[in-house]
Amino acid sequence: MASSSLRFAQPTFPNSILKTKTNTFFVSKNVFPTPVPNKGKASNAHAITKLACVNKTTEIAACNQIIGDVNSKLMPLRIGIIGFGNFGQFIAKGLRRQGHFVLATSRSDYSEYCKQNGMQFFRNMDALCEEQPDVILVCSSILSTENIIRSIPIHKLKPDTIFADVLSVRQFPKNLFLEILPPGFGIVCTHPMFGPESGKNGWNGLPFVFEKVRVTDAGTQAEKCTQFLDIFEQEGCQMVEMTCEEHDRHAAGSQFITHTIGRILSHLNLESTPISTKGYKTLLQLTKNTVSDSFDLYYGLFMYNVNATEQASIL
Ligand code: NAP
């Protein structure tokens, strides 16, 4: 096959950098005409080193390998978000930026928002699960999560579906997933340590904590899990692999304290002055960040992290 005919026979694909088992290839816009902008780490953007197609045979073999990978592994994920409030919408934008499909459902109706942002909204979990997304991403409030997870019609999902969540407490959803989900389902517990306020100018350098609680090598689950975590890596997050238990210990001493102090400060009605010091400005910013989150979130940090009670007793 001549390379010129290959140029027009390829499917479109979001990234212009494709990784095969052995090589990283840069594929020009001429080969894949409609790449989606990828705001990944600079190191990835410059990983264009090995388009070492020294002759046509090698080039064709490389392209065939790429097509194989595109078809078998690297198709965009279909991610079903449950709980499409403040944080669900915020994270959905990142998933879209990375070229994945977003399906969403929530207690409230966000169909108009989804229509305007290239996402699909479903009025209930049954309808969403019938679409059989690759990943179910739970973005509900900590307090409502148990009821929500227990009412997901899991029999409608593919048997290798990956369940992920973004809850700000970690052991609680991990234990819930392990208790409720059938053994074939993958489980990845995550906590993006940022939100709509702290991540409004991008996610670069912000910590993303995760634990691959249960991921099987059989089938495509492991690849899909990697592809899911790659979304955050490509956005430039600082990827931190950590057990849920360890996360909760650290979070009680840092996140819970931060939210508590921020909420106490918010009752003092602090205002900016013409001579505000740097320290005072930090306090104002802290207050702004914490009160923009719902009280449910704060309450969940306290009620669902066993270590938080201990911290509270010190205060
Ligand atoms: P939130 O108040 O913690 O949660 C709001 C979400 O929960 C909305 O989708 C809401 O649905 C749903 N919800 C609340 N009560 C419900 C109920 N009784 N039944 C069904 N759904 C209910 O605010 P959030 O900031 O969007 O946080 C969502 C999740 O992300 C939380 O688990 C939080 O810990 C985590 N997270 C948040 C941040 C952040 O900075 N905000 C950062 C990292 C992780 P409707 O909108 O449809 O009413």
mmCIF file of C-alpha atoms and ligand atoms in Angstrom:
data_model
loop_
_atom_site.group_PDB
_atom_site.id
_atom_site.type_symbol
_atom_site.label_atom_id
_atom_site.label_comp_id
_atom_site.label_asym_id
_atom_site.label_seq_id
_atom_site.Cartn_x
_atom_site.Cartn_y
_atom_site.Cartn_z
ATOM 1 C CA MET A 1 0.000 0.000 0.000
ATOM 2 C CA ALA A 2 1.403 3.411 -0.949
ATOM 3 C CA SER A 3 1.836 5.828 1.906
ATOM 4 C CA SER A 4 -0.210 8.455 0.058
ATOM 5 C CA SER A 5 -3.296 6.197 0.086
ATOM 6 C CA LEU A 6 -2.759 5.619 3.809
ATOM 7 C CA ARG A 7 -3.051 9.342 4.374
ATOM 8 C CA PHE A 8 -6.707 9.390 3.497
ATOM 9 C CA ALA A 9 -7.699 6.018 4.849
ATOM 10 C CA GLN A 10 -7.035 6.713 8.538
ATOM 11 C CA PRO A 11 -9.726 7.282 11.133
ATOM 12 C CA THR A 12 -9.623 10.607 12.932
ATOM 13 C CA PHE A 13 -8.069 10.439 16.392
ATOM 14 C CA PRO A 14 -7.773 12.982 19.182
ATOM 15 C CA ASN A 15 -4.059 12.916 19.819
ATOM 16 C CA SER A 16 -1.260 13.563 17.442
ATOM 17 C CA ILE A 17 1.076 11.478 19.598
ATOM 18 C CA LEU A 18 0.433 7.784 19.614
ATOM 19 C CA LYS A 19 2.113 5.250 21.825
ATOM 20 C CA THR A 20 2.431 1.659 20.659
ATOM 21 C CA LYS A 21 3.849 -1.144 22.770
ATOM 22 C CA THR A 22 7.349 -0.321 21.637
ATOM 23 C CA ASN A 23 7.436 3.187 20.219
ATOM 24 C CA THR A 24 6.125 6.710 20.486
ATOM 25 C CA PHE A 25 5.086 8.169 17.146
ATOM 26 C CA PHE A 26 4.282 11.640 16.084
ATOM 27 C CA VAL A 27 1.499 11.540 13.520
ATOM 28 C CA SER A 28 1.142 14.707 11.514
ATOM 29 C CA LYS A 29 -2.163 16.507 11.054
ATOM 30 C CA ASN A 30 -2.027 15.396 7.416
ATOM 31 C CA VAL A 31 -2.361 11.776 8.424
ATOM 32 C CA PHE A 32 -5.006 12.285 11.089
ATOM 33 C CA PRO A 33 -6.792 15.414 9.944
ATOM 34 C CA THR A 34 -8.742 16.451 13.067
ATOM 35 C CA PRO A 35 -6.667 16.210 16.236
ATOM 36 C CA VAL A 36 -8.214 17.583 19.436
ATOM 37 C CA PRO A 37 -5.886 20.061 21.186
ATOM 38 C CA ASN A 38 -4.049 18.283 23.948
ATOM 39 C CA LYS A 39 -2.873 20.531 26.745
ATOM 40 C CA GLY A 40 -0.698 17.867 28.270
ATOM 41 C CA LYS A 41 2.611 18.083 30.013
ATOM 42 C CA ALA A 42 5.352 19.728 28.060
ATOM 43 C CA SER A 43 7.394 16.555 28.346
ATOM 44 C CA ASN A 44 4.697 14.603 26.518
ATOM 45 C CA ALA A 45 4.267 17.286 23.926
ATOM 46 C CA HIS A 46 7.933 16.945 23.129
ATOM 47 C CA ALA A 47 8.109 13.205 23.193
ATOM 48 C CA ILE A 48 8.132 13.170 19.435
ATOM 49 C CA THR A 49 11.285 11.325 19.002
ATOM 50 C CA LYS A 50 10.749 8.131 17.228
ATOM 51 C CA LEU A 51 9.112 8.603 13.904
ATOM 52 C CA ALA A 52 11.949 6.479 12.721
ATOM 53 C CA CYS A 53 10.250 5.230 9.617
ATOM 54 C CA VAL A 54 13.456 4.917 7.693
ATOM 55 C CA ASN A 55 11.858 3.422 4.620
ATOM 56 C CA LYS A 56 8.364 2.901 3.258
ATOM 57 C CA THR A 57 8.014 -0.666 4.524
ATOM 58 C CA THR A 58 8.803 0.397 8.066
ATOM 59 C CA GLU A 59 6.462 3.365 7.727
ATOM 60 C CA ILE A 60 3.571 1.214 6.555
ATOM 61 C CA ALA A 61 4.215 -1.349 9.306
ATOM 62 C CA ALA A 62 4.302 1.456 11.870
ATOM 63 C CA CYS A 63 1.072 2.959 10.576
ATOM 64 C CA ASN A 64 -0.632 -0.434 10.646
ATOM 65 C CA GLN A 65 0.495 -0.909 14.221
ATOM 66 C CA ILE A 66 -0.916 2.514 15.073
ATOM 67 C CA ILE A 67 -4.234 1.736 13.399
ATOM 68 C CA GLY A 68 -4.351 -1.551 15.320
ATOM 69 C CA ASP A 69 -3.721 0.248 18.578
ATOM 70 C CA VAL A 70 -6.244 2.954 17.765
ATOM 71 C CA ASN A 71 -8.879 0.378 16.989
ATOM 72 C CA SER A 72 -8.173 -1.998 19.839
ATOM 73 C CA LYS A 73 -7.149 0.227 22.743
ATOM 74 C CA LEU A 74 -6.999 3.911 22.276
ATOM 75 C CA MET A 75 -10.509 4.823 21.280
ATOM 76 C CA PRO A 76 -11.809 7.661 23.477
ATOM 77 C CA LEU A 77 -13.413 6.455 26.691
ATOM 78 C CA ARG A 78 -17.119 6.822 27.342
ATOM 79 C CA ILE A 79 -17.321 8.111 30.890
ATOM 80 C CA GLY A 80 -20.627 8.148 32.753
ATOM 81 C CA ILE A 81 -20.680 10.758 35.507
ATOM 82 C CA ILE A 82 -23.133 10.274 38.362
ATOM 83 C CA GLY A 83 -23.675 13.537 40.260
ATOM 84 C CA PHE A 84 -23.319 16.443 37.877
ATOM 85 C CA GLY A 85 -23.164 19.374 40.299
ATOM 86 C CA ASN A 86 -20.328 21.826 40.842
ATOM 87 C CA PHE A 87 -17.494 19.307 40.774
ATOM 88 C CA GLY A 88 -19.043 16.883 38.263
ATOM 89 C CA GLN A 89 -19.275 19.662 35.679
ATOM 90 C CA PHE A 90 -15.811 20.919 36.487
ATOM 91 C CA ILE A 91 -14.162 17.537 35.961
ATOM 92 C CA ALA A 92 -16.267 16.817 32.861
ATOM 93 C CA LYS A 93 -14.626 19.774 31.117
ATOM 94 C CA GLY A 94 -11.209 18.143 31.599
ATOM 95 C CA LEU A 95 -12.477 14.810 30.263
ATOM 96 C CA ARG A 96 -13.801 16.591 27.161
ATOM 97 C CA ARG A 97 -10.547 18.528 26.724
ATOM 98 C CA GLN A 98 -8.802 15.161 26.488
ATOM 99 C CA GLY A 99 -11.202 13.989 23.774
ATOM 100 C CA HIS A 100 -13.375 11.580 25.792
ATOM 101 C CA PHE A 101 -17.158 11.261 25.710
ATOM 102 C CA VAL A 102 -19.114 12.461 28.721
ATOM 103 C CA LEU A 103 -22.455 10.958 29.673
ATOM 104 C CA ALA A 104 -24.051 12.368 32.808
ATOM 105 C CA THR A 105 -26.931 11.884 35.179
ATOM 106 C CA SER A 106 -27.889 13.704 38.364
ATOM 107 C CA ARG A 107 -30.737 14.420 40.722
ATOM 108 C CA SER A 108 -31.259 17.810 39.037
ATOM 109 C CA ASP A 109 -31.756 18.344 35.335
ATOM 110 C CA TYR A 110 -28.559 19.442 33.565
ATOM 111 C CA SER A 111 -29.686 18.580 30.045
ATOM 112 C CA GLU A 112 -29.375 22.145 28.745
ATOM 113 C CA TYR A 113 -25.843 22.500 30.140
ATOM 114 C CA CYS A 114 -24.860 19.175 28.558
ATOM 115 C CA LYS A 115 -26.346 20.121 25.208
ATOM 116 C CA GLN A 116 -24.322 23.312 25.163
ATOM 117 C CA ASN A 117 -21.092 21.565 26.159
ATOM 118 C CA GLY A 118 -21.071 18.534 23.880
ATOM 119 C CA MET A 119 -22.125 16.072 26.585
ATOM 120 C CA GLN A 120 -25.099 13.708 26.883
ATOM 121 C CA PHE A 121 -27.504 13.987 29.805
ATOM 122 C CA PHE A 122 -29.755 11.160 31.023
ATOM 123 C CA ARG A 123 -32.703 11.765 33.325
ATOM 124 C CA ASN A 124 -31.978 8.668 35.414
ATOM 125 C CA MET A 125 -29.308 6.079 36.167
ATOM 126 C CA ASP A 126 -31.143 3.336 34.261
ATOM 127 C CA ALA A 127 -30.909 5.287 31.026
ATOM 128 C CA LEU A 128 -27.241 6.097 31.619
ATOM 129 C CA CYS A 129 -26.305 2.500 32.465
ATOM 130 C CA GLU A 130 -28.071 1.188 29.357
ATOM 131 C CA GLU A 131 -25.456 3.131 27.379
ATOM 132 C CA GLN A 132 -22.810 0.895 28.983
ATOM 133 C CA PRO A 133 -20.042 3.455 29.531
ATOM 134 C CA ASP A 134 -16.460 2.212 29.992
ATOM 135 C CA VAL A 135 -16.108 4.101 33.256
ATOM 136 C CA ILE A 136 -18.663 5.151 35.863
ATOM 137 C CA LEU A 137 -17.321 8.196 37.671
ATOM 138 C CA VAL A 138 -19.135 8.954 40.932
ATOM 139 C CA CYS A 139 -19.122 12.717 41.649
ATOM 140 C CA SER A 140 -22.002 12.893 44.124
ATOM 141 C CA SER A 141 -21.844 14.498 47.566
ATOM 142 C CA ILE A 142 -20.186 12.347 50.210
ATOM 143 C CA LEU A 143 -23.438 12.219 52.156
ATOM 144 C CA SER A 144 -25.576 10.971 49.242
ATOM 145 C CA THR A 145 -23.059 8.515 47.786
ATOM 146 C CA GLU A 146 -24.082 5.363 49.636
ATOM 147 C CA ASN A 147 -27.726 5.622 48.536
ATOM 148 C CA ILE A 148 -26.670 6.477 45.014
ATOM 149 C CA ILE A 149 -24.212 3.611 44.618
ATOM 150 C CA ARG A 150 -26.653 1.119 46.093
ATOM 151 C CA SER A 151 -29.284 2.137 43.548
ATOM 152 C CA ILE A 152 -27.107 1.873 40.419
ATOM 153 C CA PRO A 153 -28.571 -0.848 38.163
ATOM 154 C CA ILE A 154 -25.229 -2.645 37.816
ATOM 155 C CA HIS A 155 -26.777 -5.544 35.883
ATOM 156 C CA LYS A 156 -27.177 -3.155 32.942
ATOM 157 C CA LEU A 157 -23.444 -2.418 32.780
ATOM 158 C CA LYS A 158 -20.678 -4.325 31.004
ATOM 159 C CA PRO A 159 -19.130 -6.929 33.345
ATOM 160 C CA ASP A 160 -15.717 -5.233 33.153
ATOM 161 C CA THR A 161 -16.917 -1.675 33.814
ATOM 162 C CA ILE A 162 -14.511 0.470 35.801
ATOM 163 C CA PHE A 163 -15.913 2.333 38.793
ATOM 164 C CA ALA A 164 -14.095 5.461 39.876
ATOM 165 C CA ASP A 165 -14.987 8.272 42.239
ATOM 166 C CA VAL A 166 -13.698 11.679 43.269
ATOM 167 C CA LEU A 167 -14.904 11.823 46.864
ATOM 168 C CA SER A 168 -12.794 13.896 49.225
ATOM 169 C CA VAL A 169 -12.784 10.974 51.661
ATOM 170 C CA ARG A 170 -11.304 7.730 50.401
ATOM 171 C CA GLN A 171 -11.839 4.679 52.636
ATOM 172 C CA PHE A 172 -15.575 5.116 52.616
ATOM 173 C CA PRO A 173 -16.170 4.767 48.824
ATOM 174 C CA LYS A 174 -13.456 2.105 48.573
ATOM 175 C CA ASN A 175 -15.214 -0.107 51.132
ATOM 176 C CA LEU A 176 -18.577 0.573 49.540
ATOM 177 C CA PHE A 177 -17.358 -0.371 46.056
ATOM 178 C CA LEU A 178 -15.707 -3.545 47.375
ATOM 179 C CA GLU A 179 -18.903 -4.512 49.166
ATOM 180 C CA ILE A 180 -21.356 -3.810 46.355
ATOM 181 C CA LEU A 181 -19.652 -4.345 42.997
ATOM 182 C CA PRO A 182 -19.344 -7.769 41.355
ATOM 183 C CA PRO A 183 -15.742 -9.090 41.217
ATOM 184 C CA GLY A 184 -15.233 -8.380 37.482
ATOM 185 C CA PHE A 185 -15.778 -4.652 37.899
ATOM 186 C CA GLY A 186 -12.660 -2.507 38.137
ATOM 187 C CA ILE A 187 -12.274 -0.068 41.042
ATOM 188 C CA VAL A 188 -10.124 3.063 40.977
ATOM 189 C CA CYS A 189 -10.524 5.463 43.880
ATOM 190 C CA THR A 190 -9.299 8.958 43.165
ATOM 191 C CA HIS A 191 -9.216 12.345 44.789
ATOM 192 C CA PRO A 192 -8.328 15.351 42.692
ATOM 193 C CA MET A 193 -6.880 17.666 45.368
ATOM 194 C CA PHE A 194 -8.339 20.720 43.678
ATOM 195 C CA GLY A 195 -11.695 22.077 42.636
ATOM 196 C CA PRO A 196 -13.479 24.659 40.505
ATOM 197 C CA GLU A 197 -11.862 27.515 42.432
ATOM 198 C CA SER A 198 -8.273 26.276 42.860
ATOM 199 C CA GLY A 199 -8.245 24.600 39.417
ATOM 200 C CA LYS A 200 -9.944 27.330 37.431
ATOM 201 C CA ASN A 201 -6.748 28.278 35.588
ATOM 202 C CA GLY A 202 -5.790 24.696 34.719
ATOM 203 C CA TRP A 203 -4.727 21.554 36.540
ATOM 204 C CA ASN A 204 -1.011 21.779 35.896
ATOM 205 C CA GLY A 205 1.010 20.810 38.975
ATOM 206 C CA LEU A 206 -2.061 20.089 41.126
ATOM 207 C CA PRO A 207 -2.005 16.802 43.065
ATOM 208 C CA PHE A 208 -4.206 13.935 41.902
ATOM 209 C CA VAL A 209 -4.337 11.087 44.424
ATOM 210 C CA PHE A 210 -5.391 7.631 43.291
ATOM 211 C CA GLU A 211 -5.428 3.978 44.270
ATOM 212 C CA LYS A 212 -6.010 1.173 41.788
ATOM 213 C CA VAL A 213 -8.073 -0.853 44.231
ATOM 214 C CA ARG A 214 -8.979 -3.661 41.818
ATOM 215 C CA VAL A 215 -7.934 -3.793 38.186
ATOM 216 C CA THR A 216 -7.665 -7.051 36.301
ATOM 217 C CA ASP A 217 -5.205 -7.731 33.489
ATOM 218 C CA ALA A 218 -7.771 -9.830 31.627
ATOM 219 C CA GLY A 219 -9.434 -8.086 28.683
ATOM 220 C CA THR A 220 -9.044 -4.345 28.279
ATOM 221 C CA GLN A 221 -9.718 -3.202 31.836
ATOM 222 C CA ALA A 222 -6.081 -2.431 32.679
ATOM 223 C CA GLU A 223 -5.614 -0.424 29.460
ATOM 224 C CA LYS A 224 -8.807 1.513 30.075
ATOM 225 C CA CYS A 225 -7.752 2.231 33.621
ATOM 226 C CA THR A 226 -4.405 3.564 32.367
ATOM 227 C CA GLN A 227 -6.222 5.593 29.732
ATOM 228 C CA PHE A 228 -8.488 7.052 32.426
ATOM 229 C CA LEU A 229 -5.584 8.014 34.689
ATOM 230 C CA ASP A 230 -3.713 9.407 31.667
ATOM 231 C CA ILE A 231 -6.404 12.074 31.375
ATOM 232 C CA PHE A 232 -5.142 13.689 34.558
ATOM 233 C CA GLU A 233 -1.509 13.111 33.722
ATOM 234 C CA GLN A 234 -2.023 14.752 30.331
ATOM 235 C CA GLU A 235 -3.628 17.726 32.062
ATOM 236 C CA GLY A 236 -0.380 18.108 33.986
ATOM 237 C CA CYS A 237 -1.564 16.876 37.394
ATOM 238 C CA GLN A 238 0.985 15.669 39.896
ATOM 239 C CA MET A 239 0.010 11.980 40.064
ATOM 240 C CA VAL A 240 0.211 10.563 43.600
ATOM 241 C CA GLU A 241 -0.444 6.844 44.029
ATOM 242 C CA MET A 242 -1.453 6.270 47.637
ATOM 243 C CA THR A 243 -3.747 3.943 49.558
ATOM 244 C CA CYS A 244 -7.110 5.341 50.592
ATOM 245 C CA GLU A 245 -6.216 4.775 54.236
ATOM 246 C CA GLU A 246 -3.039 6.817 53.945
ATOM 247 C CA HIS A 247 -4.904 9.557 52.076
ATOM 248 C CA ASP A 248 -7.491 9.868 54.841
ATOM 249 C CA ARG A 249 -4.813 10.149 57.499
ATOM 250 C CA HIS A 250 -3.060 12.960 55.615
ATOM 251 C CA ALA A 251 -6.327 14.671 54.628
ATOM 252 C CA ALA A 252 -7.602 14.898 58.202
ATOM 253 C CA GLY A 253 -4.450 16.745 59.170
ATOM 254 C CA SER A 254 -4.479 19.068 56.152
ATOM 255 C CA GLN A 255 -7.709 19.328 54.153
ATOM 256 C CA PHE A 256 -10.125 19.023 57.055
ATOM 257 C CA ILE A 257 -8.139 21.568 59.104
ATOM 258 C CA THR A 258 -8.020 23.965 56.116
ATOM 259 C CA HIS A 259 -11.778 23.778 55.590
ATOM 260 C CA THR A 260 -12.454 24.157 59.314
ATOM 261 C CA ILE A 261 -10.272 27.262 59.673
ATOM 262 C CA GLY A 262 -11.718 28.701 56.430
ATOM 263 C CA ARG A 263 -15.261 28.258 57.739
ATOM 264 C CA ILE A 264 -14.421 29.803 61.106
ATOM 265 C CA LEU A 265 -12.840 32.797 59.316
ATOM 266 C CA SER A 266 -15.910 33.196 57.106
ATOM 267 C CA HIS A 267 -17.949 34.028 60.232
ATOM 268 C CA LEU A 268 -15.625 36.965 60.983
ATOM 269 C CA ASN A 269 -16.711 38.784 57.785
ATOM 270 C CA LEU A 270 -13.136 39.663 56.909
ATOM 271 C CA GLU A 271 -12.711 42.378 54.307
ATOM 272 C CA SER A 272 -9.842 43.471 52.138
ATOM 273 C CA THR A 273 -8.067 46.676 53.284
ATOM 274 C CA PRO A 274 -5.765 49.072 51.396
ATOM 275 C CA ILE A 275 -2.874 47.879 53.565
ATOM 276 C CA SER A 276 -3.523 44.128 53.633
ATOM 277 C CA THR A 277 -0.418 42.069 54.332
ATOM 278 C CA LYS A 278 0.428 38.964 52.338
ATOM 279 C CA GLY A 279 -0.601 36.797 55.298
ATOM 280 C CA TYR A 280 -3.976 38.511 55.539
ATOM 281 C CA LYS A 281 -4.554 38.120 51.792
ATOM 282 C CA THR A 282 -3.854 34.396 52.198
ATOM 283 C CA LEU A 283 -6.555 34.256 54.883
ATOM 284 C CA LEU A 284 -9.029 36.027 52.588
ATOM 285 C CA GLN A 285 -8.234 33.598 49.764
ATOM 286 C CA LEU A 286 -8.615 30.621 52.117
ATOM 287 C CA THR A 287 -12.023 31.886 53.210
ATOM 288 C CA LYS A 288 -13.111 32.367 49.593
ATOM 289 C CA ASN A 289 -11.946 28.881 48.556
ATOM 290 C CA THR A 290 -13.615 27.040 51.392
ATOM 291 C CA VAL A 291 -16.986 28.768 51.449
ATOM 292 C CA SER A 292 -17.393 28.255 47.698
ATOM 293 C CA ASP A 293 -17.687 24.522 48.505
ATOM 294 C CA SER A 294 -21.020 23.219 49.797
ATOM 295 C CA PHE A 295 -21.619 22.646 53.488
ATOM 296 C CA ASP A 296 -22.438 19.009 52.576
ATOM 297 C CA LEU A 297 -18.864 18.631 51.425
ATOM 298 C CA TYR A 298 -17.468 19.968 54.678
ATOM 299 C CA TYR A 299 -19.857 17.874 56.733
ATOM 300 C CA GLY A 300 -18.828 14.790 54.727
ATOM 301 C CA LEU A 301 -15.136 15.490 55.398
ATOM 302 C CA PHE A 302 -15.904 15.331 59.097
ATOM 303 C CA MET A 303 -18.459 12.514 59.211
ATOM 304 C CA TYR A 304 -16.842 10.091 56.767
ATOM 305 C CA ASN A 305 -13.161 10.348 57.653
ATOM 306 C CA VAL A 306 -12.493 8.495 60.878
ATOM 307 C CA ASN A 307 -9.331 10.535 61.420
ATOM 308 C CA ALA A 308 -11.209 13.859 61.301
ATOM 309 C CA THR A 309 -12.844 13.333 64.683
ATOM 310 C CA GLU A 310 -9.430 13.012 66.276
ATOM 311 C CA GLN A 311 -8.314 16.272 64.629
ATOM 312 C CA ALA A 312 -11.488 18.034 65.713
ATOM 313 C CA SER A 313 -10.863 17.073 69.338
ATOM 314 C CA ILE A 314 -7.444 18.799 69.170
ATOM 315 C CA LEU A 315 -8.969 22.088 67.955
HETATM 316 P P1 NAP B 1 -21.311 18.419 46.923
HETATM 317 O O1 NAP B 1 -22.302 19.265 47.600
HETATM 318 O O2 NAP B 1 -20.381 17.651 47.751
HETATM 319 O O3 NAP B 1 -22.066 17.440 45.917
HETATM 320 C C1 NAP B 1 -23.014 17.887 44.974
HETATM 321 C C2 NAP B 1 -23.444 16.728 44.115
HETATM 322 O O4 NAP B 1 -24.120 15.735 44.884
HETATM 323 C C3 NAP B 1 -24.419 17.166 43.033
HETATM 324 O O5 NAP B 1 -24.166 16.405 41.885
HETATM 325 C C4 NAP B 1 -25.783 16.810 43.632
HETATM 326 O O6 NAP B 1 -26.729 16.526 42.645
HETATM 327 C C5 NAP B 1 -25.454 15.538 44.382
HETATM 328 N N1 NAP B 1 -26.355 15.323 45.520
HETATM 329 C C6 NAP B 1 -26.372 15.980 46.704
HETATM 330 N N2 NAP B 1 -27.331 15.482 47.519
HETATM 331 C C7 NAP B 1 -27.960 14.506 46.823
HETATM 332 C C8 NAP B 1 -29.017 13.612 47.113
HETATM 333 N N3 NAP B 1 -29.647 13.625 48.301
HETATM 334 N N4 NAP B 1 -29.386 12.727 46.168
HETATM 335 C C9 NAP B 1 -28.756 12.699 44.966
HETATM 336 N N5 NAP B 1 -27.739 13.518 44.631
HETATM 337 C C10 NAP B 1 -27.334 14.393 45.552
HETATM 338 O O7 NAP B 1 -20.480 19.427 45.957
HETATM 339 P P2 NAP B 1 -19.399 19.192 44.819
HETATM 340 O O8 NAP B 1 -18.406 20.257 45.025
HETATM 341 O O9 NAP B 1 -20.087 19.110 43.505
HETATM 342 O O10 NAP B 1 -18.670 17.799 45.160
HETATM 343 C C11 NAP B 1 -19.009 16.595 44.529
HETATM 344 C C12 NAP B 1 -18.023 15.519 44.959
HETATM 345 O O11 NAP B 1 -16.711 15.897 44.528
HETATM 346 C C13 NAP B 1 -17.956 15.342 46.470
HETATM 347 O O12 NAP B 1 -17.900 13.970 46.783
HETATM 348 C C14 NAP B 1 -16.656 16.020 46.858
HETATM 349 O O13 NAP B 1 -16.071 15.448 48.007
HETATM 350 C C15 NAP B 1 -15.806 15.802 45.622
HETATM 351 N N6 NAP B 1 -14.758 16.772 45.404
HETATM 352 C C16 NAP B 1 -15.077 18.096 45.425
HETATM 353 C C17 NAP B 1 -14.080 19.036 45.252
HETATM 354 C C18 NAP B 1 -14.383 20.524 45.269
HETATM 355 O O14 NAP B 1 -13.462 21.321 45.311
HETATM 356 N N7 NAP B 1 -15.630 20.931 45.202
HETATM 357 C C19 NAP B 1 -12.754 18.619 45.044
HETATM 358 C C20 NAP B 1 -12.470 17.258 44.981
HETATM 359 C C21 NAP B 1 -13.482 16.350 45.181
HETATM 360 P P3 NAP B 1 -27.599 17.694 41.958
HETATM 361 O O15 NAP B 1 -26.607 18.747 41.540
HETATM 362 O O16 NAP B 1 -28.217 17.008 40.800
HETATM 363 O O17 NAP B 1 -28.550 18.191 42.981
#
